[in-house]
Short mmCIF file of C-alpha atoms in Angstrom, two decimals:
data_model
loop_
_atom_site.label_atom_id
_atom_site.label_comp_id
_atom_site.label_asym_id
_atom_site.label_seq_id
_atom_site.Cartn_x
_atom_site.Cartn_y
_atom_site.Cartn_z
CA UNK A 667 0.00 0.00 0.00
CA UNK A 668 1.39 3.48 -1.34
CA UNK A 669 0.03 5.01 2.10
CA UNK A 670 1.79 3.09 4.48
CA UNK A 671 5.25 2.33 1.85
CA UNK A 672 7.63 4.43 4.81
CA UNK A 673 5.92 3.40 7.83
CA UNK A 674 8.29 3.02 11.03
CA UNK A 675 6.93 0.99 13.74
CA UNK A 676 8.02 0.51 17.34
CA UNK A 677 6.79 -2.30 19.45
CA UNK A 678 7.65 -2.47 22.97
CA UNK A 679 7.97 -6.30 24.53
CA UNK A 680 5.76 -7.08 26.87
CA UNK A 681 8.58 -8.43 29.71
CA UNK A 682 11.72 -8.96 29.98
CA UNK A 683 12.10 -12.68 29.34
CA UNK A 684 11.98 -15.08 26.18
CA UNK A 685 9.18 -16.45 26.05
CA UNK A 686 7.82 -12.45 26.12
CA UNK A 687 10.34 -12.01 23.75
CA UNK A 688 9.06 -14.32 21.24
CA UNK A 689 5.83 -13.49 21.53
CA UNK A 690 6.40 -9.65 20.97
CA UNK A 691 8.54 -10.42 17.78
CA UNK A 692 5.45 -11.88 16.03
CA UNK A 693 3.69 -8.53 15.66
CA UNK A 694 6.52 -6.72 14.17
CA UNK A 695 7.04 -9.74 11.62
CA UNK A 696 3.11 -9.07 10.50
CA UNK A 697 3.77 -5.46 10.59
CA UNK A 698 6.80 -5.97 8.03
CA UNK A 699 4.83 -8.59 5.66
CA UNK A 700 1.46 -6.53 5.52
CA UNK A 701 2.72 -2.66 5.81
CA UNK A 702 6.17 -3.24 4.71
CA UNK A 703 7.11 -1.12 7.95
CA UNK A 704 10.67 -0.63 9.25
CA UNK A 705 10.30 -2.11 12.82
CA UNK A 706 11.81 -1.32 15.72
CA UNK A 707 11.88 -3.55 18.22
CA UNK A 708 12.86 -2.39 22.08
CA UNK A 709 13.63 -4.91 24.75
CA UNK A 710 15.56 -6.42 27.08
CA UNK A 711 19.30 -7.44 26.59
CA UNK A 712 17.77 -11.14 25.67
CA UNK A 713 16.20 -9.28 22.89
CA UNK A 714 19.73 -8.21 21.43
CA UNK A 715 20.58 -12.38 21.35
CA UNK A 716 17.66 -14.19 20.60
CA UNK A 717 16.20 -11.51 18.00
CA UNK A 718 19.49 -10.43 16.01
CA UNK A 719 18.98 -12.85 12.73
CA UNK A 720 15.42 -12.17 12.34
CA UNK A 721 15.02 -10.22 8.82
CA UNK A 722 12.02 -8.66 9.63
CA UNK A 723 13.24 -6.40 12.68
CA UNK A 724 15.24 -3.68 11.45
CA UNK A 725 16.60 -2.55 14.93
CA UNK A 726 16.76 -3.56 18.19
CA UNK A 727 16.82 -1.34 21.33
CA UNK A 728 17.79 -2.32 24.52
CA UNK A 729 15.96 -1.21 27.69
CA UNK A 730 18.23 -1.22 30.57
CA UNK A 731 15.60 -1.16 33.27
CA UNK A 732 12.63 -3.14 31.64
CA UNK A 733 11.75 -5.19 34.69
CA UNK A 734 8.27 -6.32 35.75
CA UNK A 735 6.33 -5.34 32.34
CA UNK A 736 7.85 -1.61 33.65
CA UNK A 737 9.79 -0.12 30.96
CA UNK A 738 11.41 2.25 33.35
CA UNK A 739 11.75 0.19 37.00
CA UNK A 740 13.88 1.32 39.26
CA UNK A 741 13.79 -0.85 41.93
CA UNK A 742 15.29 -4.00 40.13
CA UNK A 743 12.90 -6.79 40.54
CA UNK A 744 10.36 -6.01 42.27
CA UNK A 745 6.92 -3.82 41.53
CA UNK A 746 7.85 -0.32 41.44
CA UNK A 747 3.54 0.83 42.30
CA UNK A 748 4.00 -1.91 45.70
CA UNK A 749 7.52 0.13 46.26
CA UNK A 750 6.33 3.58 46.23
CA UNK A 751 3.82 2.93 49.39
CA UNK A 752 6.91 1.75 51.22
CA UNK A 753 9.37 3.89 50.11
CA UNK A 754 9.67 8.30 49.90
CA UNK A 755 12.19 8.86 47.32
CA UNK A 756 14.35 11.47 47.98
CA UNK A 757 14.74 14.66 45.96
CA UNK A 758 18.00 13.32 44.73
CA UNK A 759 16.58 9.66 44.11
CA UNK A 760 13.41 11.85 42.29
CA UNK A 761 16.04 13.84 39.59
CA UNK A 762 17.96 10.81 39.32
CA UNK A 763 14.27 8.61 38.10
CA UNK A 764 13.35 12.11 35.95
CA UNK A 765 16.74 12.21 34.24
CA UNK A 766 16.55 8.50 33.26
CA UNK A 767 13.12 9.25 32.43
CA UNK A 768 13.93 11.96 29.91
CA UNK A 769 16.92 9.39 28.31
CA UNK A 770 14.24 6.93 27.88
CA UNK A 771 11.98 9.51 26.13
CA UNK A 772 14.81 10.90 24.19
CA UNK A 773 15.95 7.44 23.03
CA UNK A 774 12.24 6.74 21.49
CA UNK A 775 12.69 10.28 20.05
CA UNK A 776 15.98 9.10 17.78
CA UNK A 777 13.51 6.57 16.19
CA UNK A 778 10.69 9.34 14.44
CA UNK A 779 8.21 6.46 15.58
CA UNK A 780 4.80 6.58 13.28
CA UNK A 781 3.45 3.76 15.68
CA UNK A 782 4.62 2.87 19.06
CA UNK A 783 3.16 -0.75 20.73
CA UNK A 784 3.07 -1.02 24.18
CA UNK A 785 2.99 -4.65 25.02
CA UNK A 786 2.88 -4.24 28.87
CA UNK A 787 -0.16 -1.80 29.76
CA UNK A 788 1.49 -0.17 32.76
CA UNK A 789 -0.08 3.43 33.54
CA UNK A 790 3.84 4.31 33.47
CA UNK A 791 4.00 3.06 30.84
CA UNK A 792 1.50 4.86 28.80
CA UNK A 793 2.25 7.93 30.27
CA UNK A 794 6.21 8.20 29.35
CA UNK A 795 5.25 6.51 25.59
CA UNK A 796 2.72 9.67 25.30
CA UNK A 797 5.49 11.82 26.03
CA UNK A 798 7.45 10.80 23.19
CA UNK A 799 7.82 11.99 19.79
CA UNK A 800 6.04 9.08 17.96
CA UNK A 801 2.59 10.05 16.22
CA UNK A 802 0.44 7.13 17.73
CA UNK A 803 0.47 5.10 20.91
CA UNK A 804 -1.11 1.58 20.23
CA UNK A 805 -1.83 0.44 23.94
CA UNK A 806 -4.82 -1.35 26.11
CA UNK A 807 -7.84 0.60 27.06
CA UNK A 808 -6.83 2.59 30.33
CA UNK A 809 -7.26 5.51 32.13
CA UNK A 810 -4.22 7.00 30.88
CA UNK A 811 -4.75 6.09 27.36
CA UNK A 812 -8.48 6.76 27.89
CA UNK A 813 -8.83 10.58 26.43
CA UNK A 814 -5.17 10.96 24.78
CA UNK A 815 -6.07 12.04 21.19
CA UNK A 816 -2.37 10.35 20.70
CA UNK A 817 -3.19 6.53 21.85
CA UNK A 818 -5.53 4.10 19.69
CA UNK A 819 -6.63 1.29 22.45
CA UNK A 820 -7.94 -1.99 22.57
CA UNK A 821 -10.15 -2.84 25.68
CA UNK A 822 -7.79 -5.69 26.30
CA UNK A 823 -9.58 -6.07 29.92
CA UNK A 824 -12.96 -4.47 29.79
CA UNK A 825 -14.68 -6.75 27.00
CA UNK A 826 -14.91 -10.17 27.69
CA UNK A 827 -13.90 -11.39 23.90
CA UNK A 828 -10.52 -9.56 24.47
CA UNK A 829 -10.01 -11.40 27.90
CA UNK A 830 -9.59 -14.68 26.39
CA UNK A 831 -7.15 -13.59 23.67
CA UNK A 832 -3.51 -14.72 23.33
CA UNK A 833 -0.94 -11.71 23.77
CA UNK A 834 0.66 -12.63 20.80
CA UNK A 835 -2.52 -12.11 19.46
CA UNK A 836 -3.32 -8.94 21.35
CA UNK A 837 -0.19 -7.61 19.70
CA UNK A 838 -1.13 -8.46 16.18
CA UNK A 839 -4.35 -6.86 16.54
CA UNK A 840 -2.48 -3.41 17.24
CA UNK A 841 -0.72 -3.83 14.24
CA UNK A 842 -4.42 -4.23 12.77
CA UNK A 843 -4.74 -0.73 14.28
CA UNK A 844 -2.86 1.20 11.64
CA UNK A 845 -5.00 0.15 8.56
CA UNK A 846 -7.97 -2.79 9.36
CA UNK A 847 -9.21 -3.36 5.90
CA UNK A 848 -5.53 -4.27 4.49
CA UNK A 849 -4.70 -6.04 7.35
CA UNK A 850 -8.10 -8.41 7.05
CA UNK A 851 -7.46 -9.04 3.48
CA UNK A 852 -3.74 -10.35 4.40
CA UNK A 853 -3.58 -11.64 7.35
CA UNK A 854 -4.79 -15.10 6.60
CA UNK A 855 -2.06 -15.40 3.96
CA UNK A 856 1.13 -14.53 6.03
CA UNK A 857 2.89 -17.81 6.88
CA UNK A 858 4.33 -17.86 10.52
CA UNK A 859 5.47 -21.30 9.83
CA UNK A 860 8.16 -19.55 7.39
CA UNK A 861 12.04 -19.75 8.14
CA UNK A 862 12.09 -15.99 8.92
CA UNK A 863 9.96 -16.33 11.96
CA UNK A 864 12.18 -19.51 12.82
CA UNK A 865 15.31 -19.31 15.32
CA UNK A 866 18.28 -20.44 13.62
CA UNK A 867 21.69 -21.85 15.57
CA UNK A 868 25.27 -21.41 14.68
CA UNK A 869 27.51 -24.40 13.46
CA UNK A 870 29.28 -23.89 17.27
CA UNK A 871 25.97 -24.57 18.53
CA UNK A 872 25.70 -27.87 15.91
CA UNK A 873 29.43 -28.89 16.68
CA UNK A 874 28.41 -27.94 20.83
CA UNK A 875 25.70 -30.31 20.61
CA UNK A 876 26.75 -32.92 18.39
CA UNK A 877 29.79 -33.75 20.83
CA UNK A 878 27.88 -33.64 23.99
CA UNK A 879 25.33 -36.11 22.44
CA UNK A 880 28.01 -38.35 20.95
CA UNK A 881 29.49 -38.13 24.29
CA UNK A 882 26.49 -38.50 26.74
CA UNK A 883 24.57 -41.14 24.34
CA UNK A 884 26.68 -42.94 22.53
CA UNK A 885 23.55 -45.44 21.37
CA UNK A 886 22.36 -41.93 19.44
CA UNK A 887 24.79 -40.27 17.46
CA UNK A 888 22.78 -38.79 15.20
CA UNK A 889 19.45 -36.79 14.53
CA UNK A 890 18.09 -39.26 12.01
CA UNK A 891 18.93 -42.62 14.78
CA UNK A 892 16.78 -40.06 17.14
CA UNK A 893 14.12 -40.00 15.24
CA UNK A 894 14.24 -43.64 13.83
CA UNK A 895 10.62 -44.85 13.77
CA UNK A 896 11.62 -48.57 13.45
CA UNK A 897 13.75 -48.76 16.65
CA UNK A 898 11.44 -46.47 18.82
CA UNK A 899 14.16 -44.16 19.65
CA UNK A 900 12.80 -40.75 21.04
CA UNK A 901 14.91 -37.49 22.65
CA UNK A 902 12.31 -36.53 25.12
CA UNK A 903 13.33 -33.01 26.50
CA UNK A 904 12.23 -32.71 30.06
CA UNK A 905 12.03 -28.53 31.39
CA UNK A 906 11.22 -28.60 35.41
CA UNK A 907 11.71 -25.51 35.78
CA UNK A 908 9.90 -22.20 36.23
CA UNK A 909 10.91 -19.44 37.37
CA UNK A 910 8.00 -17.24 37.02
CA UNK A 911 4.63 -19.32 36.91
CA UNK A 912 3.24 -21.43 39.98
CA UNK A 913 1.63 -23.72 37.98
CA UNK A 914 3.90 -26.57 37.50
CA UNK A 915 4.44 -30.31 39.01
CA UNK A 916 6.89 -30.61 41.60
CA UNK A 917 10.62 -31.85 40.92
CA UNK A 918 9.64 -35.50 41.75
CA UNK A 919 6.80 -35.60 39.90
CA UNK A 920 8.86 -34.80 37.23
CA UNK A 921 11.16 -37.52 38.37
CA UNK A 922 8.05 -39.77 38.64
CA UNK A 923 7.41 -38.83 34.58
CA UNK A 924 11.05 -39.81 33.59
CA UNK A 925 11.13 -42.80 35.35
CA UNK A 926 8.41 -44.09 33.61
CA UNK A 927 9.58 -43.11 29.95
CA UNK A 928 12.96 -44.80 30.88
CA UNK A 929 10.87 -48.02 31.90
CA UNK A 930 8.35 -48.00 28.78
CA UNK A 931 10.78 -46.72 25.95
CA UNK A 932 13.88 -48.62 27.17
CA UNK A 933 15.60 -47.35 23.96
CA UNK A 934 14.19 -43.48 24.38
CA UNK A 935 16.54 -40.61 26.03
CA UNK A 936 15.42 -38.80 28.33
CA UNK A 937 17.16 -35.02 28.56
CA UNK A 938 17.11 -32.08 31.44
CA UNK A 939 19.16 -28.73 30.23
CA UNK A 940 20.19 -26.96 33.47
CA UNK A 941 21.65 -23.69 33.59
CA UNK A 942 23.74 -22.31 36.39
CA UNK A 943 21.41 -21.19 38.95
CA UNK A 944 19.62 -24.42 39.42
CA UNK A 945 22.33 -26.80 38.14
CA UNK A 946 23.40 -27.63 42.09
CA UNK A 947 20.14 -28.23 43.21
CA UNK A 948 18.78 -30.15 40.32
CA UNK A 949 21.74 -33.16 41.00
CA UNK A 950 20.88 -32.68 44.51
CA UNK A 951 16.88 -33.66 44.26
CA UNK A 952 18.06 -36.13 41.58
CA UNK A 953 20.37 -37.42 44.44
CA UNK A 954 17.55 -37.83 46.82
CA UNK A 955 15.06 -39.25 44.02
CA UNK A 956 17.63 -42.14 43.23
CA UNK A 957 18.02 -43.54 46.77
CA UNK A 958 14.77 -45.25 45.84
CA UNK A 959 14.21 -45.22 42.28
CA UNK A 960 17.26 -45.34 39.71
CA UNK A 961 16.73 -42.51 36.78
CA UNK A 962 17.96 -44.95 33.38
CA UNK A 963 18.50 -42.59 30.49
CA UNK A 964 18.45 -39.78 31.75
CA UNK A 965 20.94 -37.20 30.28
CA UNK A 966 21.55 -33.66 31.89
CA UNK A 967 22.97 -31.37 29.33
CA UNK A 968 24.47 -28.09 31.84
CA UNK A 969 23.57 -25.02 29.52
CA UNK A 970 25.83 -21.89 30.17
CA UNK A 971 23.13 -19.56 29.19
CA UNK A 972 23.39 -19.69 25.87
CA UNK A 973 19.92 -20.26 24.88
CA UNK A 974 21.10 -21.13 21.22
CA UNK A 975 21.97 -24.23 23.05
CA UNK A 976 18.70 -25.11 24.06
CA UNK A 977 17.46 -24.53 20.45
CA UNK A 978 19.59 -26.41 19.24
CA UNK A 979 18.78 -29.53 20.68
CA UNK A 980 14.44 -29.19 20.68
CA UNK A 981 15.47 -29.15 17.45
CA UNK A 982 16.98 -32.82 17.65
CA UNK A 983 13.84 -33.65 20.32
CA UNK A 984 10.98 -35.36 19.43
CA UNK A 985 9.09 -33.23 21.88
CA UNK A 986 9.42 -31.50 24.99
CA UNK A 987 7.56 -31.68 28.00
CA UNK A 988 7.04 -28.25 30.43
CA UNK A 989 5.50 -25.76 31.92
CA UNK A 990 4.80 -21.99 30.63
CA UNK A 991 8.05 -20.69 30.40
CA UNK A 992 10.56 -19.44 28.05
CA UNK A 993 11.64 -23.00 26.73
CA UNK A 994 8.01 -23.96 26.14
CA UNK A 995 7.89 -20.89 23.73
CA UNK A 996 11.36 -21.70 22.27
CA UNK A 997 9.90 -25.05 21.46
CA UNK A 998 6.78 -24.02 19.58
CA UNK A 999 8.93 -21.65 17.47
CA UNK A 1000 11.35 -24.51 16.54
CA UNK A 1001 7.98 -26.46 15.97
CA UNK A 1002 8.38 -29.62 17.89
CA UNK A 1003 5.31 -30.95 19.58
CA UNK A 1004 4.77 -29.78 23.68
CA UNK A 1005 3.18 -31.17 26.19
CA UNK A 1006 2.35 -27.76 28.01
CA UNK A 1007 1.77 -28.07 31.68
CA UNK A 1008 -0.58 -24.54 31.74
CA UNK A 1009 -2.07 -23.35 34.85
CA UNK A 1010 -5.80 -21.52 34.01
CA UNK A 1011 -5.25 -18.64 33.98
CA UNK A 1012 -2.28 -19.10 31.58
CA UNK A 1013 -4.59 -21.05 28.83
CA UNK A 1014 -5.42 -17.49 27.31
CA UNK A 1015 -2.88 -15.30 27.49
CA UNK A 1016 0.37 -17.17 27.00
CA UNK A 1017 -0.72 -20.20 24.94
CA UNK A 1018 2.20 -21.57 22.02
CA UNK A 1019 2.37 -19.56 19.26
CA UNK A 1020 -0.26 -17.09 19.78
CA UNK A 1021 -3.48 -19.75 19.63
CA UNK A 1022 -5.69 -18.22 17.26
CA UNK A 1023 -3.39 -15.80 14.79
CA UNK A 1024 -2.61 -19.07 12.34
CA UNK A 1025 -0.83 -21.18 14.72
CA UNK A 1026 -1.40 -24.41 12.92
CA UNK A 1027 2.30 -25.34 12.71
CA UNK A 1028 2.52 -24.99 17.05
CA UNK A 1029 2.23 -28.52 18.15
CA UNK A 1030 1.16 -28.21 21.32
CA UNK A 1031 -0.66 -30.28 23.86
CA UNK A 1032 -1.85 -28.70 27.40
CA UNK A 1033 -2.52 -30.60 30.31
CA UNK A 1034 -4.56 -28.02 32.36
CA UNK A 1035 -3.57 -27.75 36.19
CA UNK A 1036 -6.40 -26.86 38.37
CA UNK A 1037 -4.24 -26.63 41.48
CA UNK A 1038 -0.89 -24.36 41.85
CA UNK A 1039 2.30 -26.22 42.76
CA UNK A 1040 2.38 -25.64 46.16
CA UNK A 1041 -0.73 -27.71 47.01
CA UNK A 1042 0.40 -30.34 44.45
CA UNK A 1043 3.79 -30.72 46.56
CA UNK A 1044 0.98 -31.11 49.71
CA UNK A 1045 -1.30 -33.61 47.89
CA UNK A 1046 0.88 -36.77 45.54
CA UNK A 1047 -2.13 -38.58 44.88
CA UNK A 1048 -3.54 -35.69 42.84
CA UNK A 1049 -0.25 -34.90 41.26
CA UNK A 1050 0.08 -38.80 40.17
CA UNK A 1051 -3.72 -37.89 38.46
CA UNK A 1052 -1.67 -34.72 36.46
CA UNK A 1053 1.55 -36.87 36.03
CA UNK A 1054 -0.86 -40.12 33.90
CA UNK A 1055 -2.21 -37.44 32.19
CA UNK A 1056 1.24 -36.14 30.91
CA UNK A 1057 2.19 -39.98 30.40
CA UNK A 1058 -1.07 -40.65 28.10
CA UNK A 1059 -0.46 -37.67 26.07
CA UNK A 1060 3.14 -37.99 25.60
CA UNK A 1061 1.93 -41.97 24.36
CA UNK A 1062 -0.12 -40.05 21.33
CA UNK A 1063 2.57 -37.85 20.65
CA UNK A 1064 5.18 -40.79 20.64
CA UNK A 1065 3.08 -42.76 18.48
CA UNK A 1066 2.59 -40.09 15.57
CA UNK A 1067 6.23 -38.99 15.73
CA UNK A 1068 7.55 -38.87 12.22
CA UNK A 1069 11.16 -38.40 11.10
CA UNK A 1070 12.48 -35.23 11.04
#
């Protein structure tokens, strides 16, 4: 469209961490395939890694104090609205926030924005992305964005058919914000399935991974023996962690679920990727586990951080089982099936690539958990009900598994 030929487009993530990340990407590659629109995409420093080969994001920005879903937090990790009822600033401490507040501001300003998404509807938010030079504010439906001539809403939370929307979805429909009637007729054609929406690994990352496989499981040296359907060899990836959500199975139940794939597929792998902060304690539970039950095939690949490295082998798994986190959404976008462990209030909002915005290729399977971990450590009998679940459904997905 001639209109819309120059457009530049800013989009905001909604958090700080990859699955957010991921999520937030997908708007700017529909704002690039239907507008043609230089995007702009401003994170955290995750951003800067995971995002730098995708074609459709013509800058990134890195927010140093995006914490929270605050683009401007000051106090680290925690909520900056909970802080201020505890804490007076000082007037030094209140230049020092106005100063990084005008940096902020002037750093949108470089940009000339025509369109600026906030993913995160903080009132702060809203108020500093009004402030900036950019000619419309695409945000939720809030007080501050209520009579600003400058933002175009969404009632993301006061219309029930909104509520039950993905946020990658939520995010697209923004982008539907600068021209509706192109958008409609395109939209159903774009192809997120395409290799431009896909993360792509290194040959460090190959080389990384080959060794540690031919090392660890010397039965599988290859991707094609992994996914041989004759010998019923499967790479099940195993994530028990979260480090956000509360919905999740405790760290023997997921001991419970790969003691039973190493019983039932005797010829299977079973795989953990640690990373450094729970490395320690993750051998120590196993530890514990195996003074009653021994854990057969059961690999433990410890990550350094590099999450290239954890792309790189989903993309060697058959599938993955996990909760909602970050690897959950890096397995969707490699596009190996998931057996999602989603708490309810996570089934809208942060389902595997988007839900409803074309997501045939996400292969996901959700086991809904009606009870937050804490009362599933209290209660095994009702976690063995969750953990049969995951077992029956990872039976289905084993049994359709084709070669890669």
């Amino acid at each position: 469209s001639k209109q819309h030929k120059d457009i530049k487009v800013g989009l905001i993530c909604i958090g700080e961490g990859i699955g957010d990340t991921i999520i937030s990407s997908k708007a700017l590659f529909v704002a690039k395939e239907i507008f043609g629109a230089k995007c702009v995409l401003f994170g955290a420093k995750i951003a800067q890694n995971l995002c730098k080969d995708f074609s459709f994001i013509d800058e990134i920005v890195i927010l140093s104090n995006i914490k929270q879903g605050y683009i401007l937090n000051e106090y680290e990790d925690k909520n900056p609205h909970i802080c201020e009822k505890k804490y007076q600033k000082t007037t030094q401490e209140r230049a020092q926030y106005k100063k990084q507040e005008q940096n902020l501001i002037n750093e949108f300003n470089k940009h000339s924005l025509d369109y600026l998404i906030i993913g995160s509807p903080r009132a702060r938010n809203i108020k500093l992305a009004k402030a900036t030079n950019a000619k419309k504010i695409f945000c939720a439906l809030k007080f501050d964005s209520l009579f600003s001539l400058k933002c175009k809403t969404l009632p993301v939370y006061a219309i029930k058919s909104y509520q039950t929307k993905s946020f990658e979805e939520i995010l697209c429909l923004f982008v539907r914000l600068i021209n509706p009637k192109i958008y409609d007729e395109k939209i159903s054609s774009l192809d997120f399935s395409s290799s431009a929406m896909r993360l792509r690994t290194n040959p460090t990352h190959k080389q990384y991974i080959n060794e540690f496989l031919a090392k660890s499981t010397p039965q599988i040296l290859s991707k094609q023996n992994l996914a041989n359907q004759n010998n019923k060899k499967h790479l099940v990836m195993i994530n028990p962690f979260s480090v956000s959500g509360n919905s999740s199975l405790s760290i023997n139940g997921f001991f419970d679920i790969i003691a039973s794939i190493c019983n039932k597929y005797k010829n299977s792998i079973t795989l953990v990727a640690t990373y450094p902060k729970v490395h320690h304690d993750f051998l120590q539970a196993k530890a514990e586990y195996e003074k009653h039950t021994t854990l057969e095939n059961l690999v433990i690949f410890p990550n350094n951080d590099d999450i290239f490295n954890i792309v790189e082998l989903l993309s060697r798994a058959t599938c993955l089982i996990s909760p909602s986190t970050g690897t959950a959404h890096l397995a969707a976008n490699v596009g190996i099936p998931t057996i999602a462990l989603y708490g309810k209030r996570d089934m809208n909002r942060w389902l595997l690539g988007g839900g409803h915005i074309n997501a045939s290729y996400t292969k996901a399977s959700y086991i809904v958990l009606e009870q937050n971990l804490a009362t599933l450590c209290q209660n095994q009998t009702l976690e063995k009900q969750y953990i049969s679940k995951v077992l029956e459904t990872l039976d289905e997905v084993l049994e359709v598994a084709s070669p890669k």
